[in-house]
Coordinates of C-alpha atoms in Angstrom, one line a residue:
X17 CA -15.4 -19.1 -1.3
X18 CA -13.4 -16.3 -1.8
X19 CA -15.0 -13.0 -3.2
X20 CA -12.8 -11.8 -5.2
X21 CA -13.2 -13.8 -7.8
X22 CA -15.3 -12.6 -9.4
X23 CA -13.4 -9.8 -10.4
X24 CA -12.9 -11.2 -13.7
X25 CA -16.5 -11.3 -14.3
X26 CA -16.5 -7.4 -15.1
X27 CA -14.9 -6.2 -18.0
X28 CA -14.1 -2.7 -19.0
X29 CA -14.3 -2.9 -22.6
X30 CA -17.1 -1.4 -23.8
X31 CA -20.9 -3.8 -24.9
X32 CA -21.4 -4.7 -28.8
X33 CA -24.6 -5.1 -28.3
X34 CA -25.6 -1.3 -29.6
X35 CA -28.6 -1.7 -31.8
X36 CA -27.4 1.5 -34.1
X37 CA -23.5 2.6 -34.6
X38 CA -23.1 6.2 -34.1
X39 CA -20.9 8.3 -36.3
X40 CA -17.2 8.3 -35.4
X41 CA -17.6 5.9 -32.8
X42 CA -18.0 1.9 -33.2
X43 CA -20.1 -0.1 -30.9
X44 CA -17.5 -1.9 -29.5
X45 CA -14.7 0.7 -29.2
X46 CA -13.1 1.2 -25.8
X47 CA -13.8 4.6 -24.0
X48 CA -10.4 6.8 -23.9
X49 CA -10.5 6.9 -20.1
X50 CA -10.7 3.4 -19.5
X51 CA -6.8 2.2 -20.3
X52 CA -6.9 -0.9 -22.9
X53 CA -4.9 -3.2 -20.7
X54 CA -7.7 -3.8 -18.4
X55 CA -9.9 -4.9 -21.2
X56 CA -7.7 -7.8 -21.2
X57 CA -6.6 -8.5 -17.5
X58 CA -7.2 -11.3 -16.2
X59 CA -6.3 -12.4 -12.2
X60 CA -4.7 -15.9 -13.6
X61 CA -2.3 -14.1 -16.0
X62 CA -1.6 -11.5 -13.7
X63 CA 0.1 -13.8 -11.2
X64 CA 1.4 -15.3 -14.5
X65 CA 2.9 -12.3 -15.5
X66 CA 4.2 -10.4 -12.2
X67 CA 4.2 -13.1 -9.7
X68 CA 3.0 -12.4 -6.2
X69 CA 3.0 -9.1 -4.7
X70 CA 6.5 -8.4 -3.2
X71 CA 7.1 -5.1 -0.6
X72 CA 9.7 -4.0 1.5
X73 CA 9.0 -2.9 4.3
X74 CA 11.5 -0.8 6.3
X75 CA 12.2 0.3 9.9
X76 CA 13.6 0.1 13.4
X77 CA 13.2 -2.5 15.6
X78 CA 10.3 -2.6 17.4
X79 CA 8.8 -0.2 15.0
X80 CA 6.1 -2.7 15.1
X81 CA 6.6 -4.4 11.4
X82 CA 6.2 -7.9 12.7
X83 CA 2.7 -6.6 13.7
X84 CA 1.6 -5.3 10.9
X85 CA 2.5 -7.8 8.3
X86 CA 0.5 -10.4 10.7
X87 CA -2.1 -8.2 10.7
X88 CA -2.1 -7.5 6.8
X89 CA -2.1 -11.7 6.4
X90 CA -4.6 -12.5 9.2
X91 CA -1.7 -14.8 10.8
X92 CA -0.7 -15.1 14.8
X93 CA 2.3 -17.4 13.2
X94 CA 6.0 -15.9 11.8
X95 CA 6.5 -15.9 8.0
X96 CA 8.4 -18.4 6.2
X97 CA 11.7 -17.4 5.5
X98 CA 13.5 -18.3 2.1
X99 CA 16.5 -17.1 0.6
X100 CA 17.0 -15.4 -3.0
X101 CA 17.6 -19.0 -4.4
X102 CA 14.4 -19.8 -3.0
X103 CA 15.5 -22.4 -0.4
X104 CA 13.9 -22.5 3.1
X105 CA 16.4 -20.8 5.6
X106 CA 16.5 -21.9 9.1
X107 CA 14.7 -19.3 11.6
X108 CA 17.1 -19.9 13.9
X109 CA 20.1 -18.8 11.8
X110 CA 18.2 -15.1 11.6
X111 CA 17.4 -14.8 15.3
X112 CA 21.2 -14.9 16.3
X113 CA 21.8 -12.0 13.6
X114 CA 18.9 -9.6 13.8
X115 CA 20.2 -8.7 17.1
X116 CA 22.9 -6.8 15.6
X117 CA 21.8 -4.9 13.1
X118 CA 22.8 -7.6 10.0
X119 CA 20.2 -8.7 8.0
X120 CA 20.0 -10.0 4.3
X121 CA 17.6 -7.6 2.5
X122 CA 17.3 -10.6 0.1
X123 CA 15.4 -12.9 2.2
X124 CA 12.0 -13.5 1.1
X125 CA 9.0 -13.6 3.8
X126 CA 5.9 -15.8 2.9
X127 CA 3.0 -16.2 5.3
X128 CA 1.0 -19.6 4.9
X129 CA -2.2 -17.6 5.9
X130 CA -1.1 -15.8 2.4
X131 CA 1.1 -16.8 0.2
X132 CA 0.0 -14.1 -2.3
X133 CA 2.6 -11.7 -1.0
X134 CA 6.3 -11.6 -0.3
X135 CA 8.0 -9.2 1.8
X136 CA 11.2 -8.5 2.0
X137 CA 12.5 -6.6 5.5
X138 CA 15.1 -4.1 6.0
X139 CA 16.7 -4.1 9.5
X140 CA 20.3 -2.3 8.4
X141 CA 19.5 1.3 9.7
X142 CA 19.9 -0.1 13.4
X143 CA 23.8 -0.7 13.1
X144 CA 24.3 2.7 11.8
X145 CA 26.2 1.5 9.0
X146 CA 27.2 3.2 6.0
X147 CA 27.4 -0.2 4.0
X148 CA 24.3 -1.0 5.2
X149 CA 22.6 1.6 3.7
X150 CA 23.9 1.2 0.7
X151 CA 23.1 -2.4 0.5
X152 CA 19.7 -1.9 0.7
X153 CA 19.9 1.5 -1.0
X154 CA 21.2 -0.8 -4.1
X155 CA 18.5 -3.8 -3.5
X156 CA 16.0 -0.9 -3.9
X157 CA 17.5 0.5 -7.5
X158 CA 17.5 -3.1 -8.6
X159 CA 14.6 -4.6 -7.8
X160 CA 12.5 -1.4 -8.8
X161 CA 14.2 -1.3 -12.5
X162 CA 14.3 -4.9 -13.0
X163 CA 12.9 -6.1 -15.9
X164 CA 12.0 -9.5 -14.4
X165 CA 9.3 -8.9 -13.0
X166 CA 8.3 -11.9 -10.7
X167 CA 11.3 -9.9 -8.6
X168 CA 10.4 -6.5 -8.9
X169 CA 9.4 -4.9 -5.5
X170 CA 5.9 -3.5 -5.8
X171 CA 6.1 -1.0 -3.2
X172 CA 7.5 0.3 -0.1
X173 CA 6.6 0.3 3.6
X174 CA 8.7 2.7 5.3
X175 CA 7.8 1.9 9.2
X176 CA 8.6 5.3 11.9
X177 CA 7.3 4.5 15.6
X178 CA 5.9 7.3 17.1
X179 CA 6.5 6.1 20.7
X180 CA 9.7 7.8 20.0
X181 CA 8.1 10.8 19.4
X182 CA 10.9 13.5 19.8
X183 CA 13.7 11.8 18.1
X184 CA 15.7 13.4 15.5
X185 CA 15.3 12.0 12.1
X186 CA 18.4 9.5 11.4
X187 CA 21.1 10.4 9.1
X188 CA 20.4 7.1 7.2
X189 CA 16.6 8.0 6.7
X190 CA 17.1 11.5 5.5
X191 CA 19.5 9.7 2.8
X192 CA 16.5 7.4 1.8
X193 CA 14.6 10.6 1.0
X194 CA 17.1 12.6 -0.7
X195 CA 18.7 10.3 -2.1
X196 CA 16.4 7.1 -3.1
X197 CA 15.9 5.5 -6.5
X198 CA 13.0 3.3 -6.7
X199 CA 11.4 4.2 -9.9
X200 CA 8.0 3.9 -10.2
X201 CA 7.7 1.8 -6.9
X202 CA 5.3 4.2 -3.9
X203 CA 6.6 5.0 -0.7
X204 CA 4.1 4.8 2.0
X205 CA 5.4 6.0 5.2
X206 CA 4.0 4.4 8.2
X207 CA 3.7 6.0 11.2
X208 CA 3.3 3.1 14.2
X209 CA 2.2 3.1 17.5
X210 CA 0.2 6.5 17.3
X211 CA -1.6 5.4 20.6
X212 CA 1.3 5.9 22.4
X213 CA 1.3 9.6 21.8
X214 CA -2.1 9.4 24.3
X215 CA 0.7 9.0 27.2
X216 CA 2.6 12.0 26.3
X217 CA -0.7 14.0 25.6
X218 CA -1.9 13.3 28.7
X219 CA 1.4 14.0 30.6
X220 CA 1.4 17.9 28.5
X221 CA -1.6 18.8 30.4
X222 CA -1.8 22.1 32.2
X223 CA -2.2 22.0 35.9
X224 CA -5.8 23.2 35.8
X225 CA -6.0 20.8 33.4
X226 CA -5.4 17.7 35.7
X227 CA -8.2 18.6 38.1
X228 CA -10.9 18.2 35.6
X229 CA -13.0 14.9 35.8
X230 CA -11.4 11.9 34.2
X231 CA -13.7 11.8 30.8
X232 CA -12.4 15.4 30.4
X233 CA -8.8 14.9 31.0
X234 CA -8.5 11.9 28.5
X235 CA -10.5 14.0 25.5
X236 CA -7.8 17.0 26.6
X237 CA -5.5 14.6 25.9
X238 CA -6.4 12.8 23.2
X239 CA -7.0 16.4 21.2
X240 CA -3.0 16.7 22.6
X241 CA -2.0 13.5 21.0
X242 CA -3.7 14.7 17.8
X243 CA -1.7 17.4 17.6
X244 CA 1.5 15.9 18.4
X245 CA 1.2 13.8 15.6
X246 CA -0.2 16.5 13.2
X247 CA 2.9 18.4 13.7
X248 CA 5.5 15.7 14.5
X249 CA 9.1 16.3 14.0
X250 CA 9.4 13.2 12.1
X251 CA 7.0 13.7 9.2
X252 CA 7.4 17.5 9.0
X253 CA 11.0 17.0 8.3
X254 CA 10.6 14.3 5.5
X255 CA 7.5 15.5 3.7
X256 CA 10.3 18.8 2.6
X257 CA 12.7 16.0 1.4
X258 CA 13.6 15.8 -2.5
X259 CA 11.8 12.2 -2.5
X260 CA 9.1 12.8 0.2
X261 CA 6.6 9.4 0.4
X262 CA 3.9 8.8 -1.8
X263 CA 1.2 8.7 0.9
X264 CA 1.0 8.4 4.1
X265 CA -0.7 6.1 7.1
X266 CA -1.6 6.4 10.6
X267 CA -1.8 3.2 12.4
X268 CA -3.1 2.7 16.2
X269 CA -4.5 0.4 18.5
X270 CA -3.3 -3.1 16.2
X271 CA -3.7 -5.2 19.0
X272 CA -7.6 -4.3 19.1
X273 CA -8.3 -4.0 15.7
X274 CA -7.2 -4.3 11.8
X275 CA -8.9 -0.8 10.8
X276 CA -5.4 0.6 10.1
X277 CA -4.1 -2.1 8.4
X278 CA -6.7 -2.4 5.9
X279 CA -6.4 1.8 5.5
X280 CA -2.6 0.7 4.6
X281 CA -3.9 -1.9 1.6
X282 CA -6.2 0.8 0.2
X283 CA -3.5 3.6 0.2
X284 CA -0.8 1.5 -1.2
X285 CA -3.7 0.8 -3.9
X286 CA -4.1 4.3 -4.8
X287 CA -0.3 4.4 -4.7
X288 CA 0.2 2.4 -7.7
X289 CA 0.2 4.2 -10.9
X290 CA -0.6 0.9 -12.9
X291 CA -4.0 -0.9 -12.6
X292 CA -2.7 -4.6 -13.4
X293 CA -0.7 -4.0 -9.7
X294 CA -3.5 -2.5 -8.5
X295 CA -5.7 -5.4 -9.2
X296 CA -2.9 -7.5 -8.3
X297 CA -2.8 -6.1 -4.8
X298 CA -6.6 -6.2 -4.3
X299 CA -6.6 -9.7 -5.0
X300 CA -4.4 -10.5 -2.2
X301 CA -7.2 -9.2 0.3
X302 CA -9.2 -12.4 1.2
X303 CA -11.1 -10.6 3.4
X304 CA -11.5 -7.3 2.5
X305 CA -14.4 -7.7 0.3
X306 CA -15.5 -4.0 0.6
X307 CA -11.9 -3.2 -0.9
X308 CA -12.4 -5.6 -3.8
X309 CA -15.8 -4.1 -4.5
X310 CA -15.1 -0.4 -4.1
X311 CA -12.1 -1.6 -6.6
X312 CA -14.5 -3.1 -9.0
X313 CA -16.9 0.0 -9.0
X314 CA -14.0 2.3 -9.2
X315 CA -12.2 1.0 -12.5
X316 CA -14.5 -1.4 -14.1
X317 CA -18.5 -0.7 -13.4
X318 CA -18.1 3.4 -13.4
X319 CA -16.0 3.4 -17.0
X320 CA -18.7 1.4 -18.0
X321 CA -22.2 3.0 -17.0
X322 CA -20.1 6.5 -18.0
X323 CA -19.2 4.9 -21.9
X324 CA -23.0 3.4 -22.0
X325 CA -24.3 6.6 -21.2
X326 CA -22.4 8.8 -23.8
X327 CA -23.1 6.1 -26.3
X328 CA -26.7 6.8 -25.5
X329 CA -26.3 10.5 -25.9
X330 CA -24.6 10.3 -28.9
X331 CA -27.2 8.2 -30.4
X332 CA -30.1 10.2 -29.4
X333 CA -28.3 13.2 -31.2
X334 CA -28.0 11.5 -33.7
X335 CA -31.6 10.4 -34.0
X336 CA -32.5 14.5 -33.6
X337 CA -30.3 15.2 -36.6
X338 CA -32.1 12.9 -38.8
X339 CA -35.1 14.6 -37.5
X340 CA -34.4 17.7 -38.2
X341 CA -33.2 17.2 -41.9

């Protein structure tokens, strides 16, 4: 049974069941900081309403993208590819163009594991191409301003590997961050392969140093590797950009574990600036029941207790007014 189902259960619309109505506030009125719309949301209509939820994800070859989005459906197979017309394309056609740099932005990628998202990848920045760019420069403007929205991207995965560690930041990513349009859609930058930095850490150790016992040397070089990615060239160039990401994520070690990936999820939650995509998103995680819970608490059972409790304030002040007339 999946767990987050229940979801719908709690409602954030506030109890009628009040046994006295306190001045300038009804029993059943909504508390201010609890928005309307989720008095009303419901995970069948959401689906209903925005379809499943689609990101882009962006980045280099081997920036480990494949990885992650296995990791993020709980799948050891490839996605499903299907075009903007929705008809199945042939793997095969997209093997013997990847390798060059071409790829259609359009292409939708559906995991059987999880058919609740879509992703949609961007390969152009290998080829260096100008008209590359800008075909996924325009993919973004549309699909973030669409006003279908079973199409509308939902947010952004922008993937840097950091087993490249010194490399310059390309001319076509510094024109994503100056120069990007994507609405309301978040950014998360992800920063892949941070256990590779471990290497060059251990390499940047001082020659007294590398005669200290073995537990000591990897902890000297571990704090190294921390620091390296603290103060990365990478991230301290696009965090000054016009359009610098929403959030950021560090991920490691994705062959051993799917810590990071879940860290991605809840960041890209917080991303959101609208609480029916948030919910949306949270319903996607079949396994993540701490997420759907901590979800739950955050925006549903919280608002709640705090309105019940003001309620109750309100009408004990009101019973010591009476008394005192």
């Amino acid at each position: 049974m999946k767990m987050f189902h229940c979801l719908p259960c709690f409602r954030s619309k506030a109890p009628t069941d009040v046994p006295e109505e306190v001045p300038g506030e009804s029993p059943g009125d909504v508390p201010a900081d609890v928005p309307a719309e989720s008095t009303t949301i419901q995970i069948d209509n959401l689906r209903e309403k925005f379809g499943r939820f689609r990101i882009l994800i962006i980045g280099r070859a081997n920036a480990g993208k494949t990885t992650i989005l296995k990791q993020i459906c709980n799948s050891t197979e490839d996605p499903e590819v299907y075009n903007g017309s929705g008809k199945k394309v042939d793997p095969a056609q997209i093997e013997g163009t990847t390798d060059r740099g071409i790829h259609d932005i359009e292409n939708e990628l559906v995991f059987r594991s999880n058919p609740n998202f879509i992703f949609h990848d961007s390969q152009g920045f290998e080829a260096g191409s100008i008209e590359e760019f800008e075909k996924m420069k325009d993919f973004v403007s549309d699909r973030a301003n669409t006003t279908f929205l079973k199409k509308r991207i939902h947010a952004i995965w922008y993937c840097i590997s950091m087993d490249q560690y010194h490399r310059a930041v390309l001319a076509a990513e510094e024109k994503f961050f100056d120069e990007r349009d994507t609405g309301n859609v978040p950014v998360v930058l992800v920063l892949t392969k941070c256990d590779a930095l471990l290497l060059q850490g251990l390499a940047a150790l001082t020659p007294e140093e590398q005669k200290l016992p073995r537990e000591e040397r990897l902890v000297r070089g571990q704090q190294n590797a921390e620091s390296m990615l603290k103060n990365n060239p990478v991230w301290g160039k696009v965090k000054s950009m016009k359009y610098k990401p929403t959030a950021k994520v560090e991920l490691r070690d994705l062959d051993k574990s799917d810590e990071g990936c879940q860290l991605l999820i809840e960041m890209t939650v917080r991303a959101l600036d609208e609480e029916a995509l948030q919910m949306l998103l949270v319903t996607t995680q079949h396994t993540n029941i701490m997420l759907c819970i901590e979800f739950a608490m955050e925006r549903i059972l919280i608002p709640l207790i705090e309105h019940r409790h003001r309620q109750s304030m309100r009408k004990e002040l009101h019973h010591g007014f009476h008394m005192l007339r």
